[in-house]
Amino acid sequence: MLLTQRHRQLLQQEQLLIEKRIESFQKTQAALEDEQQHKLAQRAALSLISAIKEEEEAAAARNAERKQLIQTLRHEALQAQQAPLTAAEQQLLQQLPQQLQQQQQLLQQLLLRVEEAAAALSEAEETIEVTLRRGVDRLEREAREEEGEDLGFRVYERVDAEAAALLKTRQQQEDAAAEIDTAIRALESQLSAAREHQTAAERKYQTAAANILQINLLLQQKQTEAEAAM
């Protein structure tokens, strides 16, 4: 009778231990998945931040060049009544289509980098899935290889400790990801403002160029009329 009761108690303890192991494995697997996902999200966010910074710096440089060019064109427009367009001025006007094309190419490069980051994220997710399966299989194999109640509980404690460490790491990564998201939103806002300034500068540039061309045509017309009158 005592042996049977003891046997039942051992079976109950073993069943409880198995349930705890399963629960620990599930927690460990979930923590591993969350950790890898946050790592991938962090890498993608850093790549996006780098791309946005590069685009913002390039846009700022282009805006500075356009402002200088607009000032030059305005000055030359005031002087156009006294003299026709010089070769340098005509060259500046001819460079406008090329500058617009360069802007489009830069935007396409930024979109391509975002697509590449998304593809890398998808590939990494597949790799993570394989790694997680191997990790869980390893933990299960180690648990089966352990013998005795004390060893079994030590395996459970070790697995639970690993799960707790992963959960702590996940929380740290969530905090870091939140900071990165805030930085991304700020950079996106700055990039949007830079693009608005760029659009406004392009319009002013085109207006100034059109004014110079119009003045040049009027000067040529007056010169032709003067030559005809002579």
PDB file of C-alpha atoms in Angstrom:
ATOM      1  CA  MET A   1       0.000   0.000   0.000  1.00  0.00           C
ATOM      2  CA  LEU A   2       2.766   2.460   0.935  1.00  0.00           C
ATOM      3  CA  LEU A   3       4.717   1.477  -2.166  1.00  0.00           C
ATOM      4  CA  THR A   4       1.682   2.083  -4.381  1.00  0.00           C
ATOM      5  CA  GLN A   5       1.000   5.432  -2.751  1.00  0.00           C
ATOM      6  CA  ARG A   6       4.641   6.404  -3.122  1.00  0.00           C
ATOM      7  CA  HIS A   7       4.539   5.330  -6.751  1.00  0.00           C
ATOM      8  CA  ARG A   8       1.489   7.489  -7.367  1.00  0.00           C
ATOM      9  CA  GLN A   9       3.164  10.453  -5.709  1.00  0.00           C
ATOM     10  CA  LEU A  10       6.209   9.986  -7.919  1.00  0.00           C
ATOM     11  CA  LEU A  11       3.989   9.803 -10.994  1.00  0.00           C
ATOM     12  CA  GLN A  12       2.185  12.978  -9.957  1.00  0.00           C
ATOM     13  CA  GLN A  13       5.496  14.751  -9.341  1.00  0.00           C
ATOM     14  CA  GLU A  14       6.809  13.551 -12.681  1.00  0.00           C
ATOM     15  CA  GLN A  15       3.624  14.744 -14.419  1.00  0.00           C
ATOM     16  CA  LEU A  16       3.921  18.126 -12.694  1.00  0.00           C
ATOM     17  CA  LEU A  17       7.573  18.340 -13.691  1.00  0.00           C
ATOM     18  CA  ILE A  18       6.723  17.545 -17.315  1.00  0.00           C
ATOM     19  CA  GLU A  19       4.042  20.226 -17.343  1.00  0.00           C
ATOM     20  CA  LYS A  20       6.467  22.750 -15.885  1.00  0.00           C
ATOM     21  CA  ARG A  21       9.092  21.771 -18.456  1.00  0.00           C
ATOM     22  CA  ILE A  22       6.596  22.226 -21.284  1.00  0.00           C
ATOM     23  CA  GLU A  23       5.561  25.599 -19.896  1.00  0.00           C
ATOM     24  CA  SER A  24       9.210  26.618 -19.532  1.00  0.00           C
ATOM     25  CA  PHE A  25       9.993  25.497 -23.079  1.00  0.00           C
ATOM     26  CA  GLN A  26       7.066  27.521 -24.359  1.00  0.00           C
ATOM     27  CA  LYS A  27       8.197  30.585 -22.429  1.00  0.00           C
ATOM     28  CA  THR A  28      11.749  30.109 -23.665  1.00  0.00           C
ATOM     29  CA  GLN A  29      10.616  29.717 -27.259  1.00  0.00           C
ATOM     30  CA  ALA A  30       8.395  32.814 -27.048  1.00  0.00           C
ATOM     31  CA  ALA A  31      11.198  34.807 -25.455  1.00  0.00           C
ATOM     32  CA  LEU A  32      13.662  33.698 -28.150  1.00  0.00           C
ATOM     33  CA  GLU A  33      11.239  34.642 -30.894  1.00  0.00           C
ATOM     34  CA  ASP A  34      10.571  38.051 -29.356  1.00  0.00           C
ATOM     35  CA  GLU A  35      14.273  38.675 -28.872  1.00  0.00           C
ATOM     36  CA  GLN A  36      15.133  37.842 -32.478  1.00  0.00           C
ATOM     37  CA  GLN A  37      12.222  39.877 -33.832  1.00  0.00           C
ATOM     38  CA  HIS A  38      13.297  42.918 -31.821  1.00  0.00           C
ATOM     39  CA  LYS A  39      16.866  42.502 -33.035  1.00  0.00           C
ATOM     40  CA  LEU A  40      15.696  42.401 -36.632  1.00  0.00           C
ATOM     41  CA  ALA A  41      13.370  45.360 -36.110  1.00  0.00           C
ATOM     42  CA  GLN A  42      16.218  47.289 -34.514  1.00  0.00           C
ATOM     43  CA  ARG A  43      18.572  46.531 -37.431  1.00  0.00           C
ATOM     44  CA  ALA A  44      15.921  47.512 -39.986  1.00  0.00           C
ATOM     45  CA  ALA A  45      15.190  50.706 -38.050  1.00  0.00           C
ATOM     46  CA  LEU A  46      18.894  51.617 -37.913  1.00  0.00           C
ATOM     47  CA  SER A  47      19.206  51.001 -41.662  1.00  0.00           C
ATOM     48  CA  LEU A  48      16.177  53.195 -42.306  1.00  0.00           C
ATOM     49  CA  ILE A  49      17.553  55.930 -40.029  1.00  0.00           C
ATOM     50  CA  SER A  50      20.868  55.857 -41.912  1.00  0.00           C
ATOM     51  CA  ALA A  51      19.080  56.093 -45.264  1.00  0.00           C
ATOM     52  CA  ILE A  52      16.894  58.972 -44.059  1.00  0.00           C
ATOM     53  CA  LYS A  53      19.916  60.831 -42.681  1.00  0.00           C
ATOM     54  CA  GLU A  54      21.761  60.432 -45.977  1.00  0.00           C
ATOM     55  CA  GLU A  55      18.738  61.639 -47.936  1.00  0.00           C
ATOM     56  CA  GLU A  56      18.279  64.561 -45.544  1.00  0.00           C
ATOM     57  CA  GLU A  57      21.935  65.590 -45.869  1.00  0.00           C
ATOM     58  CA  ALA A  58      21.794  65.287 -49.652  1.00  0.00           C
ATOM     59  CA  ALA A  59      18.564  67.312 -49.771  1.00  0.00           C
ATOM     60  CA  ALA A  60      20.083  69.986 -47.528  1.00  0.00           C
ATOM     61  CA  ALA A  61      23.141  70.208 -49.788  1.00  0.00           C
ATOM     62  CA  ARG A  62      20.966  70.477 -52.878  1.00  0.00           C
ATOM     63  CA  ASN A  63      18.836  73.150 -51.227  1.00  0.00           C
ATOM     64  CA  ALA A  64      21.938  75.162 -50.345  1.00  0.00           C
ATOM     65  CA  GLU A  65      23.165  74.918 -53.925  1.00  0.00           C
ATOM     66  CA  ARG A  66      19.770  75.987 -55.244  1.00  0.00           C
ATOM     67  CA  LYS A  67      19.588  78.951 -52.871  1.00  0.00           C
ATOM     68  CA  GLN A  68      22.975  80.113 -54.080  1.00  0.00           C
ATOM     69  CA  LEU A  69      21.914  79.541 -57.665  1.00  0.00           C
ATOM     70  CA  ILE A  70      18.651  81.448 -57.150  1.00  0.00           C
ATOM     71  CA  GLN A  71      20.540  84.383 -55.691  1.00  0.00           C
ATOM     72  CA  THR A  72      22.869  84.350 -58.670  1.00  0.00           C
ATOM     73  CA  LEU A  73      19.962  84.174 -61.106  1.00  0.00           C
ATOM     74  CA  ARG A  74      18.137  87.012 -59.380  1.00  0.00           C
ATOM     75  CA  HIS A  75      21.223  89.163 -59.519  1.00  0.00           C
ATOM     76  CA  GLU A  76      21.754  88.348 -63.171  1.00  0.00           C
ATOM     77  CA  ALA A  77      18.086  89.023 -63.907  1.00  0.00           C
ATOM     78  CA  LEU A  78      18.533  92.571 -62.623  1.00  0.00           C
ATOM     79  CA  GLN A  79      21.592  92.963 -64.820  1.00  0.00           C
ATOM     80  CA  ALA A  80      19.943  91.369 -67.857  1.00  0.00           C
ATOM     81  CA  GLN A  81      18.536  94.703 -69.033  1.00  0.00           C
ATOM     82  CA  GLN A  82      22.074  95.890 -69.649  1.00  0.00           C
ATOM     83  CA  ALA A  83      23.577  92.713 -71.112  1.00  0.00           C
ATOM     84  CA  PRO A  84      22.384  89.380 -72.576  1.00  0.00           C
ATOM     85  CA  LEU A  85      22.872  86.041 -70.819  1.00  0.00           C
ATOM     86  CA  THR A  86      26.435  84.887 -70.511  1.00  0.00           C
ATOM     87  CA  ALA A  87      27.653  81.385 -71.308  1.00  0.00           C
ATOM     88  CA  ALA A  88      27.782  80.571 -67.576  1.00  0.00           C
ATOM     89  CA  GLU A  89      24.163  81.633 -67.128  1.00  0.00           C
ATOM     90  CA  GLN A  90      23.034  79.534 -70.055  1.00  0.00           C
ATOM     91  CA  GLN A  91      24.917  76.580 -68.605  1.00  0.00           C
ATOM     92  CA  LEU A  92      23.120  77.009 -65.265  1.00  0.00           C
ATOM     93  CA  LEU A  93      19.778  76.916 -67.029  1.00  0.00           C
ATOM     94  CA  GLN A  94      20.762  73.803 -68.948  1.00  0.00           C
ATOM     95  CA  GLN A  95      21.697  72.021 -65.708  1.00  0.00           C
ATOM     96  CA  LEU A  96      18.139  72.156 -64.335  1.00  0.00           C
ATOM     97  CA  PRO A  97      16.872  68.924 -66.024  1.00  0.00           C
ATOM     98  CA  GLN A  98      19.970  67.056 -64.855  1.00  0.00           C
ATOM     99  CA  GLN A  99      19.479  68.217 -61.264  1.00  0.00           C
ATOM    100  CA  LEU A 100      15.860  67.099 -61.279  1.00  0.00           C
ATOM    101  CA  GLN A 101      16.896  63.710 -62.653  1.00  0.00           C
ATOM    102  CA  GLN A 102      19.500  63.338 -59.901  1.00  0.00           C
ATOM    103  CA  GLN A 103      16.816  64.018 -57.293  1.00  0.00           C
ATOM    104  CA  GLN A 104      14.628  61.271 -58.714  1.00  0.00           C
ATOM    105  CA  GLN A 105      17.558  58.853 -58.717  1.00  0.00           C
ATOM    106  CA  LEU A 106      18.314  59.601 -55.055  1.00  0.00           C
ATOM    107  CA  LEU A 107      14.708  58.938 -54.076  1.00  0.00           C
ATOM    108  CA  GLN A 108      14.723  55.667 -56.028  1.00  0.00           C
ATOM    109  CA  GLN A 109      17.912  54.605 -54.261  1.00  0.00           C
ATOM    110  CA  LEU A 110      16.282  55.266 -50.884  1.00  0.00           C
ATOM    111  CA  LEU A 111      13.257  53.160 -51.826  1.00  0.00           C
ATOM    112  CA  LEU A 112      15.551  50.383 -53.043  1.00  0.00           C
ATOM    113  CA  ARG A 113      17.413  50.352 -49.718  1.00  0.00           C
ATOM    114  CA  VAL A 114      14.128  50.031 -47.848  1.00  0.00           C
ATOM    115  CA  GLU A 115      13.115  47.089 -50.070  1.00  0.00           C
ATOM    116  CA  GLU A 116      16.486  45.423 -49.505  1.00  0.00           C
ATOM    117  CA  ALA A 117      16.077  45.838 -45.735  1.00  0.00           C
ATOM    118  CA  ALA A 118      12.639  44.214 -45.927  1.00  0.00           C
ATOM    119  CA  ALA A 119      14.059  41.292 -47.919  1.00  0.00           C
ATOM    120  CA  ALA A 120      16.868  40.851 -45.390  1.00  0.00           C
ATOM    121  CA  LEU A 121      14.314  40.895 -42.577  1.00  0.00           C
ATOM    122  CA  SER A 122      12.282  38.137 -44.253  1.00  0.00           C
ATOM    123  CA  GLU A 123      15.377  35.998 -44.764  1.00  0.00           C
ATOM    124  CA  ALA A 124      16.458  36.512 -41.158  1.00  0.00           C
ATOM    125  CA  GLU A 125      13.033  35.454 -39.887  1.00  0.00           C
ATOM    126  CA  GLU A 126      13.407  32.113 -41.686  1.00  0.00           C
ATOM    127  CA  THR A 127      16.852  31.644 -40.151  1.00  0.00           C
ATOM    128  CA  ILE A 128      15.499  32.480 -36.695  1.00  0.00           C
ATOM    129  CA  GLU A 129      12.739  29.908 -37.011  1.00  0.00           C
ATOM    130  CA  VAL A 130      15.291  27.174 -37.726  1.00  0.00           C
ATOM    131  CA  THR A 131      17.481  28.348 -34.835  1.00  0.00           C
ATOM    132  CA  LEU A 132      14.557  28.363 -32.409  1.00  0.00           C
ATOM    133  CA  ARG A 133      13.540  24.846 -33.377  1.00  0.00           C
ATOM    134  CA  ARG A 134      17.081  23.629 -32.815  1.00  0.00           C
ATOM    135  CA  GLY A 135      17.249  25.385 -29.456  1.00  0.00           C
ATOM    136  CA  VAL A 136      13.999  23.847 -28.246  1.00  0.00           C
ATOM    137  CA  ASP A 137      15.063  20.405 -29.470  1.00  0.00           C
ATOM    138  CA  ARG A 138      18.340  20.787 -27.591  1.00  0.00           C
ATOM    139  CA  LEU A 139      16.580  21.721 -24.356  1.00  0.00           C
ATOM    140  CA  GLU A 140      14.190  18.788 -24.704  1.00  0.00           C
ATOM    141  CA  ARG A 141      17.062  16.412 -25.401  1.00  0.00           C
ATOM    142  CA  GLU A 142      18.989  17.640 -22.369  1.00  0.00           C
ATOM    143  CA  ALA A 143      15.895  17.264 -20.228  1.00  0.00           C
ATOM    144  CA  ARG A 144      15.398  13.665 -21.370  1.00  0.00           C
ATOM    145  CA  GLU A 145      19.036  12.846 -20.706  1.00  0.00           C
ATOM    146  CA  GLU A 146      18.810  14.057 -17.104  1.00  0.00           C
ATOM    147  CA  GLU A 147      17.864  11.373 -14.570  1.00  0.00           C
ATOM    148  CA  GLY A 148      16.372  11.685 -11.057  1.00  0.00           C
ATOM    149  CA  GLU A 149      14.054  14.222  -9.494  1.00  0.00           C
ATOM    150  CA  ASP A 150      16.796  16.541  -8.291  1.00  0.00           C
ATOM    151  CA  LEU A 151      18.453  16.659 -11.702  1.00  0.00           C
ATOM    152  CA  GLY A 152      15.065  17.174 -13.352  1.00  0.00           C
ATOM    153  CA  PHE A 153      14.262  20.112 -11.117  1.00  0.00           C
ATOM    154  CA  ARG A 154      17.716  21.575 -11.777  1.00  0.00           C
ATOM    155  CA  VAL A 155      17.007  21.400 -15.514  1.00  0.00           C
ATOM    156  CA  TYR A 156      13.687  23.136 -14.890  1.00  0.00           C
ATOM    157  CA  GLU A 157      15.371  25.850 -12.820  1.00  0.00           C
ATOM    158  CA  ARG A 158      18.027  26.386 -15.489  1.00  0.00           C
ATOM    159  CA  VAL A 159      15.437  26.640 -18.254  1.00  0.00           C
ATOM    160  CA  ASP A 160      13.336  28.994 -16.160  1.00  0.00           C
ATOM    161  CA  ALA A 161      16.402  31.158 -15.487  1.00  0.00           C
ATOM    162  CA  GLU A 162      17.160  31.282 -19.205  1.00  0.00           C
ATOM    163  CA  ALA A 163      13.579  32.310 -19.913  1.00  0.00           C
ATOM    164  CA  ALA A 164      13.748  35.060 -17.282  1.00  0.00           C
ATOM    165  CA  ALA A 165      16.995  36.380 -18.788  1.00  0.00           C
ATOM    166  CA  LEU A 166      15.468  36.398 -22.260  1.00  0.00           C
ATOM    167  CA  LEU A 167      12.404  38.233 -20.984  1.00  0.00           C
ATOM    168  CA  LYS A 168      14.635  40.870 -19.394  1.00  0.00           C
ATOM    169  CA  THR A 169      16.590  41.238 -22.631  1.00  0.00           C
ATOM    170  CA  ARG A 170      13.340  41.537 -24.563  1.00  0.00           C
ATOM    171  CA  GLN A 171      12.190  44.389 -22.300  1.00  0.00           C
ATOM    172  CA  GLN A 172      15.474  46.194 -22.846  1.00  0.00           C
ATOM    173  CA  GLN A 173      15.120  45.767 -26.596  1.00  0.00           C
ATOM    174  CA  GLU A 174      11.539  47.012 -26.476  1.00  0.00           C
ATOM    175  CA  ASP A 175      12.744  50.178 -24.740  1.00  0.00           C
ATOM    176  CA  ALA A 176      15.502  50.606 -27.319  1.00  0.00           C
ATOM    177  CA  ALA A 177      13.051  49.984 -30.157  1.00  0.00           C
ATOM    178  CA  ALA A 178      10.722  52.656 -28.736  1.00  0.00           C
ATOM    179  CA  GLU A 179      13.578  55.162 -28.725  1.00  0.00           C
ATOM    180  CA  ILE A 180      14.467  54.210 -32.298  1.00  0.00           C
ATOM    181  CA  ASP A 181      10.839  54.613 -33.381  1.00  0.00           C
ATOM    182  CA  THR A 182      10.790  58.092 -31.857  1.00  0.00           C
ATOM    183  CA  ALA A 183      14.006  58.983 -33.683  1.00  0.00           C
ATOM    184  CA  ILE A 184      12.588  57.637 -36.947  1.00  0.00           C
ATOM    185  CA  ARG A 185       9.447  59.733 -36.612  1.00  0.00           C
ATOM    186  CA  ALA A 186      11.551  62.826 -35.940  1.00  0.00           C
ATOM    187  CA  LEU A 187      13.771  62.132 -38.948  1.00  0.00           C
ATOM    188  CA  GLU A 188      10.754  61.481 -41.148  1.00  0.00           C
ATOM    189  CA  SER A 189       9.314  64.831 -40.067  1.00  0.00           C
ATOM    190  CA  GLN A 190      12.597  66.562 -40.856  1.00  0.00           C
ATOM    191  CA  LEU A 191      12.812  64.789 -44.203  1.00  0.00           C
ATOM    192  CA  SER A 192       9.263  65.856 -45.055  1.00  0.00           C
ATOM    193  CA  ALA A 193      10.093  69.452 -44.189  1.00  0.00           C
ATOM    194  CA  ALA A 194      13.291  69.266 -46.249  1.00  0.00           C
ATOM    195  CA  ARG A 195      11.338  67.952 -49.224  1.00  0.00           C
ATOM    196  CA  GLU A 196       8.837  70.785 -48.894  1.00  0.00           C
ATOM    197  CA  HIS A 197      11.679  73.304 -48.849  1.00  0.00           C
ATOM    198  CA  GLN A 198      13.203  71.536 -51.822  1.00  0.00           C
ATOM    199  CA  THR A 199       9.946  71.756 -53.780  1.00  0.00           C
ATOM    200  CA  ALA A 200       9.587  75.434 -52.946  1.00  0.00           C
ATOM    201  CA  ALA A 201      13.200  76.069 -53.978  1.00  0.00           C
ATOM    202  CA  GLU A 202      12.640  74.276 -57.276  1.00  0.00           C
ATOM    203  CA  ARG A 203       9.605  76.425 -57.989  1.00  0.00           C
ATOM    204  CA  LYS A 204      11.513  79.610 -57.201  1.00  0.00           C
ATOM    205  CA  TYR A 205      14.397  78.377 -59.340  1.00  0.00           C
ATOM    206  CA  GLN A 206      12.122  77.647 -62.268  1.00  0.00           C
ATOM    207  CA  THR A 207      10.421  81.032 -61.892  1.00  0.00           C
ATOM    208  CA  ALA A 208      13.762  82.834 -61.846  1.00  0.00           C
ATOM    209  CA  ALA A 209      14.987  80.868 -64.851  1.00  0.00           C
ATOM    210  CA  ALA A 210      11.791  81.640 -66.755  1.00  0.00           C
ATOM    211  CA  ASN A 211      12.152  85.341 -65.943  1.00  0.00           C
ATOM    212  CA  ILE A 212      15.712  85.370 -67.210  1.00  0.00           C
ATOM    213  CA  LEU A 213      14.728  83.608 -70.418  1.00  0.00           C
ATOM    214  CA  GLN A 214      11.875  86.048 -70.928  1.00  0.00           C
ATOM    215  CA  ILE A 215      14.145  89.042 -70.363  1.00  0.00           C
ATOM    216  CA  ASN A 216      16.702  87.566 -72.741  1.00  0.00           C
ATOM    217  CA  LEU A 217      14.054  87.111 -75.421  1.00  0.00           C
ATOM    218  CA  LEU A 218      12.892  90.703 -74.971  1.00  0.00           C
ATOM    219  CA  LEU A 219      16.456  91.968 -75.246  1.00  0.00           C
ATOM    220  CA  GLN A 220      17.026  89.947 -78.388  1.00  0.00           C
ATOM    221  CA  GLN A 221      13.757  91.257 -79.808  1.00  0.00           C
ATOM    222  CA  LYS A 222      14.730  94.866 -79.053  1.00  0.00           C
ATOM    223  CA  GLN A 223      18.162  94.269 -80.520  1.00  0.00           C
ATOM    224  CA  THR A 224      16.593  92.869 -83.682  1.00  0.00           C
ATOM    225  CA  GLU A 225      14.218  95.825 -83.908  1.00  0.00           C
ATOM    226  CA  ALA A 226      17.101  98.241 -83.415  1.00  0.00           C
ATOM    227  CA  GLU A 227      19.151  96.550 -86.124  1.00  0.00           C
ATOM    228  CA  ALA A 228      16.143  96.619 -88.469  1.00  0.00           C
ATOM    229  CA  ALA A 229      15.572 100.310 -87.774  1.00  0.00           C
ATOM    230  CA  MET A 230      19.171 101.042 -88.651  1.00  0.00           C
TER     231      MET A 230
END
